[in-house]
mmCIF file of C-alpha atoms in Angstrom:
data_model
loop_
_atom_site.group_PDB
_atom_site.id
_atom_site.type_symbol
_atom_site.label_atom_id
_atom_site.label_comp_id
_atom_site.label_asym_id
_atom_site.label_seq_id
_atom_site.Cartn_x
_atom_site.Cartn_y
_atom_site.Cartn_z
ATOM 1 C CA UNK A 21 -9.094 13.915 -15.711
ATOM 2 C CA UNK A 22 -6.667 11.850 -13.164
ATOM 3 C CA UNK A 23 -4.071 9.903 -14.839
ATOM 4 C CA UNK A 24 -2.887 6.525 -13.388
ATOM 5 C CA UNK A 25 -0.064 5.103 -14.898
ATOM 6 C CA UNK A 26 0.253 1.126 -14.283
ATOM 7 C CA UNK A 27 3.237 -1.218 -14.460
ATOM 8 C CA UNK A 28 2.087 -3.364 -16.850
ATOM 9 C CA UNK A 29 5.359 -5.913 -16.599
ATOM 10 C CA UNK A 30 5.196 -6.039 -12.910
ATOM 11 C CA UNK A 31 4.302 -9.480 -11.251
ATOM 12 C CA UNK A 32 4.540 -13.192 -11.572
ATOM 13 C CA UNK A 33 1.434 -13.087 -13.866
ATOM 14 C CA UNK A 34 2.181 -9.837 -16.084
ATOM 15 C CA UNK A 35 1.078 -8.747 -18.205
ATOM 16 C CA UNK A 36 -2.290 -10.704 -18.604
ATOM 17 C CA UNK A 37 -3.601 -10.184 -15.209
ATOM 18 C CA UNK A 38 -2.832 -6.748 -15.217
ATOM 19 C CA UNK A 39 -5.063 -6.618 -18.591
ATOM 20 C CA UNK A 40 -7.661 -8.529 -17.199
ATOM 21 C CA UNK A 41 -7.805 -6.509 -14.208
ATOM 22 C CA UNK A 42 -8.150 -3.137 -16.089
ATOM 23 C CA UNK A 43 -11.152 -4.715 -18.086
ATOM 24 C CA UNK A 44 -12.500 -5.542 -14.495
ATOM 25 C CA UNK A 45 -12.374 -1.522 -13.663
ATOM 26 C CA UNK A 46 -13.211 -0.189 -16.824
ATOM 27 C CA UNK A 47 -16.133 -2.050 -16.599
ATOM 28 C CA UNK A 48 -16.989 -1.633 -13.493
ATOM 29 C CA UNK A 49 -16.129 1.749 -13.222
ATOM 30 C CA UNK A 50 -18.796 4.657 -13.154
ATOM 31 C CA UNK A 51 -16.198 7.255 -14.591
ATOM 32 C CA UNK A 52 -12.908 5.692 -15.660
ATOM 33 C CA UNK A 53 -9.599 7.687 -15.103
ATOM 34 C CA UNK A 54 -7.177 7.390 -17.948
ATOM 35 C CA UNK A 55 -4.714 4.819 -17.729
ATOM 36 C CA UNK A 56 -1.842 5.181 -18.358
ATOM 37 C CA UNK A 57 0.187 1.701 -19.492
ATOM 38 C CA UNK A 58 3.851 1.371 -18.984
ATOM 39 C CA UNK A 59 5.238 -2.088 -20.544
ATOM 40 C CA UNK A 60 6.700 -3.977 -23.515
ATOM 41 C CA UNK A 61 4.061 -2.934 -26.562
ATOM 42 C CA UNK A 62 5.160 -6.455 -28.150
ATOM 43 C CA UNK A 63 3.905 -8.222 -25.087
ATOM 44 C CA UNK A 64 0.449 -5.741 -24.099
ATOM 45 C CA UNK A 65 -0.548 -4.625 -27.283
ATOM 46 C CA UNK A 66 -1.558 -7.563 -28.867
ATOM 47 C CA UNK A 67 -3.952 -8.303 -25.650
ATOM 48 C CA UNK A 68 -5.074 -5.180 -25.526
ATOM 49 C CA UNK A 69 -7.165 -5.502 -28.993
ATOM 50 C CA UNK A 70 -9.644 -8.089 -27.605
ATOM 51 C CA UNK A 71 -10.664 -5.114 -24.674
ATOM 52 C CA UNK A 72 -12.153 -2.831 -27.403
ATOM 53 C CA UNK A 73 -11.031 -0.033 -25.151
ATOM 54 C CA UNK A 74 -11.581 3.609 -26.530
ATOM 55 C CA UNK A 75 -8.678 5.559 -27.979
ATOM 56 C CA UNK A 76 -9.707 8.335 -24.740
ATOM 57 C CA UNK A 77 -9.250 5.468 -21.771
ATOM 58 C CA UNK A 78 -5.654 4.551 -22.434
ATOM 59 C CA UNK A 79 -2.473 5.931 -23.806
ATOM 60 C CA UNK A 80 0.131 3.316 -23.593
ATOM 61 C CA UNK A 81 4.444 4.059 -22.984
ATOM 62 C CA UNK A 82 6.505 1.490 -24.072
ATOM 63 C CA UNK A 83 9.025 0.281 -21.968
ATOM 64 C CA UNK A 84 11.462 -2.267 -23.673
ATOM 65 C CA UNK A 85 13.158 -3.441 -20.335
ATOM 66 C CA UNK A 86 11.859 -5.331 -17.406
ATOM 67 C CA UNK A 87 13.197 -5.205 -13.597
ATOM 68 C CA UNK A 88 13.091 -9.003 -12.308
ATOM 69 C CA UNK A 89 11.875 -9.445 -9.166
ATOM 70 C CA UNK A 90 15.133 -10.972 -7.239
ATOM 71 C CA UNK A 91 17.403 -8.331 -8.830
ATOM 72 C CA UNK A 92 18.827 -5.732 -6.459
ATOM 73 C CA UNK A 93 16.661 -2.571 -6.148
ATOM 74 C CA UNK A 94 18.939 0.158 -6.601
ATOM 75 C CA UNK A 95 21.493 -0.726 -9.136
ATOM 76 C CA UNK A 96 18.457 -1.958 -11.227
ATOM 77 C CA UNK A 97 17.018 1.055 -11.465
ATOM 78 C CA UNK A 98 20.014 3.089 -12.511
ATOM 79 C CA UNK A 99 21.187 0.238 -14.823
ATOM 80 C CA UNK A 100 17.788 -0.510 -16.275
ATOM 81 C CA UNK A 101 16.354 2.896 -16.865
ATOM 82 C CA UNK A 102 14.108 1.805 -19.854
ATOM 83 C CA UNK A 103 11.884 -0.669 -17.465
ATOM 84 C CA UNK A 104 8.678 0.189 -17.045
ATOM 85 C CA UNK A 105 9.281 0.508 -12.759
ATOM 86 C CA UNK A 106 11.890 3.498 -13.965
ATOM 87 C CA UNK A 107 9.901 4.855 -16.846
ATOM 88 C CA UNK A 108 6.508 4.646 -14.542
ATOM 89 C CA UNK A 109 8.390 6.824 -11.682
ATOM 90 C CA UNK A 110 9.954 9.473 -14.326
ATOM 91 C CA UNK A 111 6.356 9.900 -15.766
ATOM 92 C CA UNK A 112 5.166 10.620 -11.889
ATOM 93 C CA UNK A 113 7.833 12.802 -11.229
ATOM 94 C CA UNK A 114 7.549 14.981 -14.270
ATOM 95 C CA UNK A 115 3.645 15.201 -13.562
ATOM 96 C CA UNK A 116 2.487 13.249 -16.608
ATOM 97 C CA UNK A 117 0.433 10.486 -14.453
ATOM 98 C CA UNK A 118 -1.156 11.104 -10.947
ATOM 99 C CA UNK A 119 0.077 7.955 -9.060
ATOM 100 C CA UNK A 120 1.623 4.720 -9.891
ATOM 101 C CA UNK A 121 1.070 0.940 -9.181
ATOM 102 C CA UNK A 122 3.097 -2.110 -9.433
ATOM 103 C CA UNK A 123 3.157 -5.767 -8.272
ATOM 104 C CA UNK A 124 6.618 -6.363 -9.550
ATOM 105 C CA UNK A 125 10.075 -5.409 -7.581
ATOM 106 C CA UNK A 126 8.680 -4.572 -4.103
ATOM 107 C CA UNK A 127 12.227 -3.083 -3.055
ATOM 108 C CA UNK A 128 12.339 -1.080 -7.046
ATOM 109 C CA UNK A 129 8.668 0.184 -5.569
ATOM 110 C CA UNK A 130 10.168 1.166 -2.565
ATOM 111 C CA UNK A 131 13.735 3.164 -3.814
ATOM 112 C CA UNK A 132 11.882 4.784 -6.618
ATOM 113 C CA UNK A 133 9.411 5.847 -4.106
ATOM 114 C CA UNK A 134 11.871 7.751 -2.036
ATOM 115 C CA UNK A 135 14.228 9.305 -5.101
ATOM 116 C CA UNK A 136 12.169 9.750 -7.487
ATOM 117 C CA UNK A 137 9.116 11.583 -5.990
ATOM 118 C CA UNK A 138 11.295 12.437 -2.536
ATOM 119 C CA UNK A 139 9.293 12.787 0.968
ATOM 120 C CA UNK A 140 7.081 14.916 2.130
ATOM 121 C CA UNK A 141 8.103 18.024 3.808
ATOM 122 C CA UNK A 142 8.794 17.080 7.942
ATOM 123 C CA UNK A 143 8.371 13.176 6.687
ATOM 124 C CA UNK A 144 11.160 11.725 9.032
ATOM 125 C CA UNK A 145 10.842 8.162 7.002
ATOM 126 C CA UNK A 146 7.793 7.097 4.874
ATOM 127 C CA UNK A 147 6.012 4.009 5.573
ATOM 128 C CA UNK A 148 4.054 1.034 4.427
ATOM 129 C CA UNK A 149 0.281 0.238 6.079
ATOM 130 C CA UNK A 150 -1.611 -2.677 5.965
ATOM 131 C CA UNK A 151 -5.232 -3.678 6.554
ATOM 132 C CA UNK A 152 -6.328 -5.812 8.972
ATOM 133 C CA UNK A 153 -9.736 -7.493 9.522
ATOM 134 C CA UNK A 154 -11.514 -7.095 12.440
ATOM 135 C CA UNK A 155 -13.529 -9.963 13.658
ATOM 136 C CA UNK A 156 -16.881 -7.826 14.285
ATOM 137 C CA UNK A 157 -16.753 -6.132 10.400
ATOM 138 C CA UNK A 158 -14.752 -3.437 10.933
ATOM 139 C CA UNK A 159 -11.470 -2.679 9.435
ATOM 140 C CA UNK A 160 -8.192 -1.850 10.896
ATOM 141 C CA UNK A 161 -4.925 -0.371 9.710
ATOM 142 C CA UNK A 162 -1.196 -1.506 10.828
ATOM 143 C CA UNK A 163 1.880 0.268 10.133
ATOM 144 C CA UNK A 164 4.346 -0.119 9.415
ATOM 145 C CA UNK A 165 4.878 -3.312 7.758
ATOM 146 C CA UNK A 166 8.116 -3.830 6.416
ATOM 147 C CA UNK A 167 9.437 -0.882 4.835
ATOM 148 C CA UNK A 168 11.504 0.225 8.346
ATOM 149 C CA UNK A 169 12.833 -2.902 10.324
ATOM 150 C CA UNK A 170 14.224 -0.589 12.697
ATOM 151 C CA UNK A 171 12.324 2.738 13.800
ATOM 152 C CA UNK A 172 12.880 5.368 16.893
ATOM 153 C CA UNK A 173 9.632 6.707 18.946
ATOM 154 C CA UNK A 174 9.738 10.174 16.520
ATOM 155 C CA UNK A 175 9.033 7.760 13.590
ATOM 156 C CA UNK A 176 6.132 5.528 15.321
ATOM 157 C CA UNK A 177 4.391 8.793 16.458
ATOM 158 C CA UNK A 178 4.181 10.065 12.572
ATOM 159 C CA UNK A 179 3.394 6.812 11.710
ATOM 160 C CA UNK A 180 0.010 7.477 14.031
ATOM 161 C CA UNK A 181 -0.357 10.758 12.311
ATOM 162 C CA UNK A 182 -0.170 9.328 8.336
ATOM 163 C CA UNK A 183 -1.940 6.155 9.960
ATOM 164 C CA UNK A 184 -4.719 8.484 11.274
ATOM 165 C CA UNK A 185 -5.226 10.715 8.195
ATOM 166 C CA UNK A 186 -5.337 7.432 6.011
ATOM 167 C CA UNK A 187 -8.080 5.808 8.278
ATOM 168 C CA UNK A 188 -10.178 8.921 7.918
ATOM 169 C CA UNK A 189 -10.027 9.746 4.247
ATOM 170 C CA UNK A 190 -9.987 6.005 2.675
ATOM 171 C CA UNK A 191 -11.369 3.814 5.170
ATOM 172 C CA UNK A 192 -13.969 6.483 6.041
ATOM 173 C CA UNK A 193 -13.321 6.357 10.186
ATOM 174 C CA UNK A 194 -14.063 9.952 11.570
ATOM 175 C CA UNK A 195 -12.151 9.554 14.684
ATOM 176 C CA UNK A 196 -9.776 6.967 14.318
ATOM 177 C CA UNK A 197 -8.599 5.493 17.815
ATOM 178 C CA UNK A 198 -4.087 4.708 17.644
ATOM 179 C CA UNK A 199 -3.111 1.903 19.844
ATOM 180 C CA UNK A 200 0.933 1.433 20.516
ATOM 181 C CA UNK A 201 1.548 -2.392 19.529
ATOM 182 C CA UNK A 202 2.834 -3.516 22.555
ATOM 183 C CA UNK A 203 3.456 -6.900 24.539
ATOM 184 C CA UNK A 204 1.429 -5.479 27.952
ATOM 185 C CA UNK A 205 -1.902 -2.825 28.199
ATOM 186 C CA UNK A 206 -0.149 -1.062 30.998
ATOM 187 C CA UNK A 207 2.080 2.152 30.186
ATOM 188 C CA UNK A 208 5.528 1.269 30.966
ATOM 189 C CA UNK A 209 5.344 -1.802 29.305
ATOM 190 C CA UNK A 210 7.712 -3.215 26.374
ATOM 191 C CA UNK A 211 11.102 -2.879 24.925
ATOM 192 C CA UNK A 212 13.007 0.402 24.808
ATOM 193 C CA UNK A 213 11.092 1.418 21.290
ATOM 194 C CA UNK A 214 8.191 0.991 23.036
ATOM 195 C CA UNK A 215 8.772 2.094 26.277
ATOM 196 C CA UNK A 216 9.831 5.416 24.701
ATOM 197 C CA UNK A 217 6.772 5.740 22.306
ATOM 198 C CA UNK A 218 4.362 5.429 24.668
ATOM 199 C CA UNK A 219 4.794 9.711 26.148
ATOM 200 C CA UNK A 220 5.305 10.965 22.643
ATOM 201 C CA UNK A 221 1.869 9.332 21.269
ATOM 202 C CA UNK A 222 -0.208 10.303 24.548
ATOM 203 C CA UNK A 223 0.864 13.736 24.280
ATOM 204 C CA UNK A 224 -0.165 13.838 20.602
ATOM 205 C CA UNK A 225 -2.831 16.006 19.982
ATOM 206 C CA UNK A 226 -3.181 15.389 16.154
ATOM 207 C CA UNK A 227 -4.120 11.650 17.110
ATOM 208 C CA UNK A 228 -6.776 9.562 19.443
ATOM 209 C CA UNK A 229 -4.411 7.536 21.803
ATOM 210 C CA UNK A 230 -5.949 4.712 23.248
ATOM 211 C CA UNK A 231 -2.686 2.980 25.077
ATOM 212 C CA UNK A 232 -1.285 -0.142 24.246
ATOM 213 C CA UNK A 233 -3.158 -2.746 22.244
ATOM 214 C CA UNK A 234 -1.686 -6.635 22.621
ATOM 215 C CA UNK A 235 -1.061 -9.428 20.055
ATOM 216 C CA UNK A 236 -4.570 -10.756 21.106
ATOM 217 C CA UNK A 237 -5.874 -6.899 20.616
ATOM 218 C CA UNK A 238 -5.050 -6.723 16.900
ATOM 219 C CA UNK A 239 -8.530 -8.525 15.593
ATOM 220 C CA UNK A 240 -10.780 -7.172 18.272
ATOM 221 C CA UNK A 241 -11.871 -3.767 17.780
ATOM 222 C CA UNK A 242 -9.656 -1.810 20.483
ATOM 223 C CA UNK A 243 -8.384 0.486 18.086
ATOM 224 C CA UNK A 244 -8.369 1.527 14.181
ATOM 225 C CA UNK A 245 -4.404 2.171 13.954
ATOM 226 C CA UNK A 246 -1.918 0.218 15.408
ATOM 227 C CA UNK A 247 1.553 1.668 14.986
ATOM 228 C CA UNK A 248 4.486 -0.496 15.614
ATOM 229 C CA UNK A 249 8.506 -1.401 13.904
ATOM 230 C CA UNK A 250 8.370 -2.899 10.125
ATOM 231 C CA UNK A 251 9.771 -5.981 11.635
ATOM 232 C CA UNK A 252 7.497 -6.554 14.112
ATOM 233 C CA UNK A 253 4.545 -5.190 11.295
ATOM 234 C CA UNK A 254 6.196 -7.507 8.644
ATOM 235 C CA UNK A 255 5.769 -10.824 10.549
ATOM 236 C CA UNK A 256 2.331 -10.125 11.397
ATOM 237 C CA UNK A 257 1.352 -9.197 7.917
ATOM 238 C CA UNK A 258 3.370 -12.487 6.349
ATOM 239 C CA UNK A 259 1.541 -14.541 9.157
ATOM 240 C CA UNK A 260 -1.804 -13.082 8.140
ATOM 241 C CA UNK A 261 -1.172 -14.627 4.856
ATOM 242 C CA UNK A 262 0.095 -17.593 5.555
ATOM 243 C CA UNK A 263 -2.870 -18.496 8.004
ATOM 244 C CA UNK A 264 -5.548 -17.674 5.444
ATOM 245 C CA UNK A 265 -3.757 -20.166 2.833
ATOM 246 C CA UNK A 266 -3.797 -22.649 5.083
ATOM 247 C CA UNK A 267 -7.327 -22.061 5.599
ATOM 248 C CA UNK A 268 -7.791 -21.917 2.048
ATOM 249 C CA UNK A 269 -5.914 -25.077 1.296
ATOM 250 C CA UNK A 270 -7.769 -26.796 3.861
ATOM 251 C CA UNK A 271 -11.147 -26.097 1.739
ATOM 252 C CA UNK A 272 -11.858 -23.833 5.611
ATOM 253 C CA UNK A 273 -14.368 -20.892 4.402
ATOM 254 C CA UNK A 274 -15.680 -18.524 6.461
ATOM 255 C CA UNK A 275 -16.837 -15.018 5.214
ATOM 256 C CA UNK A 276 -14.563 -13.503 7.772
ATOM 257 C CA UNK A 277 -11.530 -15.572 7.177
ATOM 258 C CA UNK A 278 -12.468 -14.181 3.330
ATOM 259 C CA UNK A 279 -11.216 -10.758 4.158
ATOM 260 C CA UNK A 280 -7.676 -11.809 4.857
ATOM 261 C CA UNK A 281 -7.523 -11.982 1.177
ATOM 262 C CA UNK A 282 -4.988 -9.752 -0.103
ATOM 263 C CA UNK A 283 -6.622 -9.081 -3.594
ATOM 264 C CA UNK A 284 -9.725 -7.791 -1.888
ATOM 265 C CA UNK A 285 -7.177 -4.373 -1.120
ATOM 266 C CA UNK A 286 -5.023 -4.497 -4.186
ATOM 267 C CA UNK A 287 -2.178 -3.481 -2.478
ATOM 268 C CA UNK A 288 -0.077 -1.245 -0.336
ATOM 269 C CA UNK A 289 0.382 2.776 -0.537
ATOM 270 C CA UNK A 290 3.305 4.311 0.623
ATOM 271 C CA UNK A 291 2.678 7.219 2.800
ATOM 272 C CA UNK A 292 4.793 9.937 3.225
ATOM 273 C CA UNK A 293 5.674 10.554 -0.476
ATOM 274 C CA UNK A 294 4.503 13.168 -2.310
ATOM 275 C CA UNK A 295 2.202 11.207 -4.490
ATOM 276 C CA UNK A 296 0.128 7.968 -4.259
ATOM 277 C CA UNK A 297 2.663 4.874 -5.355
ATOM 278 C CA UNK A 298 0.360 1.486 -4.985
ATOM 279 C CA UNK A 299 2.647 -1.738 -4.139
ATOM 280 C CA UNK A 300 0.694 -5.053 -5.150
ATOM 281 C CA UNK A 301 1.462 -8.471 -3.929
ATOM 282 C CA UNK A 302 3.788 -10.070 -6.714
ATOM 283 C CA UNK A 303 1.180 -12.898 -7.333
ATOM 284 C CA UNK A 304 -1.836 -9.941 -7.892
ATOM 285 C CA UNK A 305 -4.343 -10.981 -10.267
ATOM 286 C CA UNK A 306 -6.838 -8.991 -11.834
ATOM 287 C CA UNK A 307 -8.793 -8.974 -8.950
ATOM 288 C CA UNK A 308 -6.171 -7.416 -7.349
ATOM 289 C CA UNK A 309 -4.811 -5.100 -10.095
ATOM 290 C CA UNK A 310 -8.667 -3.270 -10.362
ATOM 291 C CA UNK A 311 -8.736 -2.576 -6.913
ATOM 292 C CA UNK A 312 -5.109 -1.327 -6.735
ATOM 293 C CA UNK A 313 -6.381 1.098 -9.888
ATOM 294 C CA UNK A 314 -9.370 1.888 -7.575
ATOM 295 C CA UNK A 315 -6.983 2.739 -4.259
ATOM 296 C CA UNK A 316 -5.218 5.178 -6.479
ATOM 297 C CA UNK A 317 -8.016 6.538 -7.813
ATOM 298 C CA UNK A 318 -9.330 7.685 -4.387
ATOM 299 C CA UNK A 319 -6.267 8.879 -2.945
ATOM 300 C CA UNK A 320 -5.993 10.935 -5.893
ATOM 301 C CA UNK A 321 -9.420 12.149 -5.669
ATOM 302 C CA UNK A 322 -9.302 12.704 -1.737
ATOM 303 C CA UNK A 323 -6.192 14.302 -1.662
ATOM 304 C CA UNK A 324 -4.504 11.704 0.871
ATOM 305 C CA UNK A 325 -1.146 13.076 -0.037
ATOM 306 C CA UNK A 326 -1.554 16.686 0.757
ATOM 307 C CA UNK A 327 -3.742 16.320 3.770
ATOM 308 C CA UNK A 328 -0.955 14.546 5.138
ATOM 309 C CA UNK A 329 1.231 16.784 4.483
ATOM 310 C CA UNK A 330 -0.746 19.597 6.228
ATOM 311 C CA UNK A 331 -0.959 17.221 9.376
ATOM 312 C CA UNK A 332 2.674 16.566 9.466
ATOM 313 C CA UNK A 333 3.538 20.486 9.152
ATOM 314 C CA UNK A 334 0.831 21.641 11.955
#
């Protein structure tokens, strides 16, 4: 049985909303994985006895220390190694749990990502995707969002590669179409990055190339992976979000405008790592926290990690 080990003290709402949220899958679930909790058992257990879950669906790790969201990433964890972020990466590196998830210390997420579990063999620099809605029902993928602010053409063209394997095994597109983000259709267009990109992901063969897609492209349904710099990915992403709480504060509802909803995905993989590591928004609830359970879940179950490993070696 898969093991999913979940930081219970990550977040601005922890740990009740990660509770709430694992009622949500259990529930919902046909067959549960085991959970695996990693948090403060003064804080969780006592809200864990209202759940009436089975001795078989959890096993819980305490974790006496907390990593706070503003502190810095790195000397955190080696200063704070009984948090649940350290204790939750030491339990996926040693094999006990299958993948992790968080919504606490994004940059934490991100460091014990890379030394903990370490890259995947060829992996020039893992990255972070993110969906996008497209306005006729279908579902894109952007990458990379903010995990690599500045990126040569070698790492966009892997990017298309883990974007491309990702599209196919979790958002079920066969033959997923890569479009270079770009500020023109025509080849030649762009900044250096670009401009430089553009030959290495048309002679890809382990990808769809479609050419540039625009700003204006990124809704429409041009293409199903758009690669592009974390910066550029990062403001897009925060814009995204900022546009549907407007439209949410402005009482503006629209089923479309619906799917810009962040807790509708549950949160962010990182891809090019060696197992699945789920990154949740810091303000996740447990909407949010039972679909992050249920993106692990099938990245453990389709073997995301592995295939991309196999399409990163050939």
């Amino acid at each position: 049985m898969m093991k999913i080990g979940i930081d219970m003290m990550g977040g601005d709402f922890a740990p009740i909303e990660a509770i709430k949220g694992i009622q949500q899958y259990i529930q919902e679930a046909a067959q549960a994985a085991h959970l695996v909790l990693v948090g403060d058992e003064a804080q969780v257990n006592p809200l864990l006895g209202p759940l009436s879950l089975r001795a078989d669906q959890y096993t819980m790790v305490h974790a006496p220390q907390v990593i706070d969201m503003h502190e810095h990433p790195t000397r955190a964890l080696k200063e704070k190694q009984q948090s649940s972020i350290a204790i939750g990466f030491h339990l996926l590196a040693t094999g006990k749990i299958d993948a992790f998830i968080s919504a606490g210390n994004t940059g934490a997420m991100l460091v014990g990502a890379l030394y903990s579990i370490k890259a995947l063999e060829g992996v020039l620099r893992p990255t972070i995707a993110a969906i996008i809605p497209k306005e006729n029902g279908a579902t894109g993928l952007l990458l990379d969002v903010g995990l690599n602010s500045d990126c040569k053409p070698e790492h966009l063209n892997q990017f298309a590669v883990m974007g491309s394997v990702y599209a196919q095994n979790i958002l079920g597109i066969e033959n997923p179409r890569v479009a270079l983000l770009n500020i023109g259709e025509e080849e030649g267009k762009g900044n250096i990055l670009a401009q430089a990109t553009y030959p290495l992901l048309k002679e890809n063969t382990h990808i769809q190339f479609v050419g540039n897609a625009e700003g204006r492209d990124l809704l429409l349904d041009k293409a199903d992976v758009m690669v592009c710099d974390g910066f550029t990915g990062n403001i897009i992403l925060k814009l995204s979000e900022s546009l549907f709480e407007i439209t949410k504060s402005k009482n503006i509802r629209h089923d479309y405008l619906d799917r810009f909803d962040f807790e509708n995905y549950g949160g962010t993989p990182v891809l090019g790592v060696s197992k699945p590591v789920i990154i949740g928004h810091g303000i996740s609830k447990a909407k949010a926290f039972a679909n992050k359970i249920r993106l692990a879940e099938k990245m453990i179950a389709k073997d995301v990690m592995q295939k991309l490993a196999a399409e990163l070696v050939a």
